[in-house]
Protein backbone atom coordinates (compact mmCIF):
# COMPACT_ATOMS: atom_id res chain seq x y z
CA UNK A 1 0.00 0.00 0.00
CA UNK A 2 2.82 2.37 0.81
CA UNK A 3 4.41 1.71 -2.58
CA UNK A 4 1.13 2.52 -4.37
CA UNK A 5 0.85 5.77 -2.41
CA UNK A 6 4.47 6.65 -3.13
CA UNK A 7 3.93 5.83 -6.80
CA UNK A 8 0.95 8.18 -6.90
CA UNK A 9 2.98 10.92 -5.19
CA UNK A 10 5.98 10.52 -7.51
CA UNK A 11 3.84 10.27 -10.64
CA UNK A 12 1.80 13.41 -9.97
CA UNK A 13 4.26 15.65 -8.11
CA UNK A 14 7.41 14.57 -9.95
CA UNK A 15 9.93 15.69 -7.31
CA UNK A 16 12.72 14.27 -9.46
CA UNK A 17 11.92 16.95 -12.07
CA UNK A 18 11.98 19.70 -9.46
CA UNK A 19 15.14 18.46 -7.72
CA UNK A 20 17.58 17.06 -10.32
CA UNK A 21 19.69 15.28 -7.69
CA UNK A 22 16.77 12.86 -7.15
CA UNK A 23 16.67 11.86 -10.81
CA UNK A 24 19.11 8.97 -10.66
CA UNK A 25 16.58 6.10 -10.87
CA UNK A 26 13.07 5.82 -12.35
CA UNK A 27 11.12 6.27 -9.12
CA UNK A 28 7.66 5.58 -10.55
CA UNK A 29 8.67 2.22 -12.00
CA UNK A 30 10.49 1.25 -8.80
CA UNK A 31 7.43 1.95 -6.64
CA UNK A 32 5.11 0.26 -9.14
CA UNK A 33 7.26 -2.86 -9.15
CA UNK A 34 7.51 -2.75 -5.36
CA UNK A 35 3.72 -2.49 -5.06
CA UNK A 36 3.23 -5.45 -7.35
CA UNK A 37 5.73 -7.64 -5.49
CA UNK A 38 4.53 -6.59 -2.03
CA UNK A 39 0.86 -7.17 -2.90
CA UNK A 40 1.42 -10.91 -2.75
CA UNK A 41 2.47 -10.72 0.90
CA UNK A 42 -0.15 -8.16 2.00
CA UNK A 43 -2.91 -9.88 4.01
CA UNK A 44 -5.39 -7.05 3.35
CA UNK A 45 -4.90 -7.09 -0.41
CA UNK A 46 -7.61 -9.07 -2.15
CA UNK A 47 -8.10 -9.44 -5.87
CA UNK A 48 -11.73 -9.74 -6.91
CA UNK A 49 -13.02 -9.85 -10.45
CA UNK A 50 -15.78 -7.24 -10.81
CA UNK A 51 -17.81 -6.42 -13.92
CA UNK A 52 -15.81 -3.19 -14.25
CA UNK A 53 -12.63 -5.25 -14.56
CA UNK A 54 -14.19 -7.10 -17.50
CA UNK A 55 -15.03 -3.76 -19.14
CA UNK A 56 -11.47 -2.53 -18.64
CA UNK A 57 -10.11 -5.73 -20.18
CA UNK A 58 -12.49 -5.42 -23.14
CA UNK A 59 -11.46 -1.81 -23.59
CA UNK A 60 -7.78 -2.77 -23.46
CA UNK A 61 -8.44 -5.46 -26.07
CA UNK A 62 -10.10 -2.85 -28.31
CA UNK A 63 -7.16 -0.48 -27.87
CA UNK A 64 -4.72 -3.29 -28.59
CA UNK A 65 -6.65 -4.18 -31.76
CA UNK A 66 -6.58 -0.54 -32.84
CA UNK A 67 -2.80 -0.48 -32.32
CA UNK A 68 -2.46 -3.32 -34.80
CA UNK A 69 -4.34 -1.49 -37.57
CA UNK A 70 -3.14 2.04 -36.80
CA UNK A 71 -2.04 4.47 -39.47
CA UNK A 72 1.42 4.63 -37.95
CA UNK A 73 2.08 1.25 -36.38
CA UNK A 74 5.60 2.25 -35.31
CA UNK A 75 4.23 5.16 -33.27
CA UNK A 76 1.60 3.00 -31.58
CA UNK A 77 4.18 0.33 -30.74
CA UNK A 78 6.54 2.96 -29.33
CA UNK A 79 3.90 4.33 -26.93
CA UNK A 80 2.14 1.05 -26.15
CA UNK A 81 3.89 0.74 -22.78
CA UNK A 82 2.10 3.86 -21.49
CA UNK A 83 -1.28 2.26 -22.05
CA UNK A 84 -0.24 -1.05 -20.48
CA UNK A 85 1.21 0.81 -17.50
CA UNK A 86 -2.18 2.41 -16.74
CA UNK A 87 -3.94 -0.96 -16.97
CA UNK A 88 -1.44 -2.40 -14.48
CA UNK A 89 -1.89 0.60 -12.18
CA UNK A 90 -5.68 0.25 -12.29
CA UNK A 91 -5.55 -3.42 -11.30
CA UNK A 92 -2.94 -2.78 -8.59
CA UNK A 93 -5.02 -0.03 -7.02
CA UNK A 94 -8.13 -2.24 -7.10
CA UNK A 95 -6.12 -5.10 -5.64
CA UNK A 96 -4.37 -3.19 -2.84
CA UNK A 97 -6.76 -0.39 -1.77
CA UNK A 98 -9.38 -2.60 -0.13
CA UNK A 99 -10.17 -1.09 3.27
CA UNK A 100 -11.88 2.17 4.16
CA UNK A 101 -8.74 3.52 5.82
CA UNK A 102 -6.60 2.73 2.81
CA UNK A 103 -9.12 4.37 0.52
CA UNK A 104 -9.18 7.58 2.57
CA UNK A 105 -5.38 7.80 2.65
CA UNK A 106 -5.12 7.03 -1.06
CA UNK A 107 -7.82 9.59 -1.87
CA UNK A 108 -6.10 12.27 0.24
CA UNK A 109 -2.83 11.69 -1.59
CA UNK A 110 -4.70 11.91 -4.88
CA UNK A 111 -6.32 15.20 -3.87
CA UNK A 112 -3.07 16.76 -2.64
Short mmCIF file of C-alpha atoms in Angstrom, two decimals, residues 2-109:
data_model
loop_
_atom_site.label_atom_id
_atom_site.label_comp_id
_atom_site.label_asym_id
_atom_site.label_seq_id
_atom_site.Cartn_x
_atom_site.Cartn_y
_atom_site.Cartn_z
CA UNK A 2 2.82 2.37 0.81
CA UNK A 3 4.41 1.71 -2.58
CA UNK A 4 1.13 2.52 -4.37
CA UNK A 5 0.85 5.77 -2.41
CA UNK A 6 4.47 6.65 -3.13
CA UNK A 7 3.93 5.83 -6.80
CA UNK A 8 0.95 8.18 -6.90
CA UNK A 9 2.98 10.92 -5.19
CA UNK A 10 5.98 10.52 -7.51
CA UNK A 11 3.84 10.27 -10.64
CA UNK A 12 1.80 13.41 -9.97
CA UNK A 13 4.26 15.65 -8.11
CA UNK A 14 7.41 14.57 -9.95
CA UNK A 15 9.93 15.69 -7.31
CA UNK A 16 12.72 14.27 -9.46
CA UNK A 17 11.92 16.95 -12.07
CA UNK A 18 11.98 19.70 -9.46
CA UNK A 19 15.14 18.46 -7.72
CA UNK A 20 17.58 17.06 -10.32
CA UNK A 21 19.69 15.28 -7.69
CA UNK A 22 16.77 12.86 -7.15
CA UNK A 23 16.67 11.86 -10.81
CA UNK A 24 19.11 8.97 -10.66
CA UNK A 25 16.58 6.10 -10.87
CA UNK A 26 13.07 5.82 -12.35
CA UNK A 27 11.12 6.27 -9.12
CA UNK A 28 7.66 5.58 -10.55
CA UNK A 29 8.67 2.22 -12.00
CA UNK A 30 10.49 1.25 -8.80
CA UNK A 31 7.43 1.95 -6.64
CA UNK A 32 5.11 0.26 -9.14
CA UNK A 33 7.26 -2.86 -9.15
CA UNK A 34 7.51 -2.75 -5.36
CA UNK A 35 3.72 -2.49 -5.06
CA UNK A 36 3.23 -5.45 -7.35
CA UNK A 37 5.73 -7.64 -5.49
CA UNK A 38 4.53 -6.59 -2.03
CA UNK A 39 0.86 -7.17 -2.90
CA UNK A 40 1.42 -10.91 -2.75
CA UNK A 41 2.47 -10.72 0.90
CA UNK A 42 -0.15 -8.16 2.00
CA UNK A 43 -2.91 -9.88 4.01
CA UNK A 44 -5.39 -7.05 3.35
CA UNK A 45 -4.90 -7.09 -0.41
CA UNK A 46 -7.61 -9.07 -2.15
CA UNK A 47 -8.10 -9.44 -5.87
CA UNK A 48 -11.73 -9.74 -6.91
CA UNK A 49 -13.02 -9.85 -10.45
CA UNK A 50 -15.78 -7.24 -10.81
CA UNK A 51 -17.81 -6.42 -13.92
CA UNK A 52 -15.81 -3.19 -14.25
CA UNK A 53 -12.63 -5.25 -14.56
CA UNK A 54 -14.19 -7.10 -17.50
CA UNK A 55 -15.03 -3.76 -19.14
CA UNK A 56 -11.47 -2.53 -18.64
CA UNK A 57 -10.11 -5.73 -20.18
CA UNK A 58 -12.49 -5.42 -23.14
CA UNK A 59 -11.46 -1.81 -23.59
CA UNK A 60 -7.78 -2.77 -23.46
CA UNK A 61 -8.44 -5.46 -26.07
CA UNK A 62 -10.10 -2.85 -28.31
CA UNK A 63 -7.16 -0.48 -27.87
CA UNK A 64 -4.72 -3.29 -28.59
CA UNK A 65 -6.65 -4.18 -31.76
CA UNK A 66 -6.58 -0.54 -32.84
CA UNK A 67 -2.80 -0.48 -32.32
CA UNK A 68 -2.46 -3.32 -34.80
CA UNK A 69 -4.34 -1.49 -37.57
CA UNK A 70 -3.14 2.04 -36.80
CA UNK A 71 -2.04 4.47 -39.47
CA UNK A 72 1.42 4.63 -37.95
CA UNK A 73 2.08 1.25 -36.38
CA UNK A 74 5.60 2.25 -35.31
CA UNK A 75 4.23 5.16 -33.27
CA UNK A 76 1.60 3.00 -31.58
CA UNK A 77 4.18 0.33 -30.74
CA UNK A 78 6.54 2.96 -29.33
CA UNK A 79 3.90 4.33 -26.93
CA UNK A 80 2.14 1.05 -26.15
CA UNK A 81 3.89 0.74 -22.78
CA UNK A 82 2.10 3.86 -21.49
CA UNK A 83 -1.28 2.26 -22.05
CA UNK A 84 -0.24 -1.05 -20.48
CA UNK A 85 1.21 0.81 -17.50
CA UNK A 86 -2.18 2.41 -16.74
CA UNK A 87 -3.94 -0.96 -16.97
CA UNK A 88 -1.44 -2.40 -14.48
CA UNK A 89 -1.89 0.60 -12.18
CA UNK A 90 -5.68 0.25 -12.29
CA UNK A 91 -5.55 -3.42 -11.30
CA UNK A 92 -2.94 -2.78 -8.59
CA UNK A 93 -5.02 -0.03 -7.02
CA UNK A 94 -8.13 -2.24 -7.10
CA UNK A 95 -6.12 -5.10 -5.64
CA UNK A 96 -4.37 -3.19 -2.84
CA UNK A 97 -6.76 -0.39 -1.77
CA UNK A 98 -9.38 -2.60 -0.13
CA UNK A 99 -10.17 -1.09 3.27
CA UNK A 100 -11.88 2.17 4.16
CA UNK A 101 -8.74 3.52 5.82
CA UNK A 102 -6.60 2.73 2.81
CA UNK A 103 -9.12 4.37 0.52
CA UNK A 104 -9.18 7.58 2.57
CA UNK A 105 -5.38 7.80 2.65
CA UNK A 106 -5.12 7.03 -1.06
CA UNK A 107 -7.82 9.59 -1.87
CA UNK A 108 -6.10 12.27 0.24
CA UNK A 109 -2.83 11.69 -1.59
#
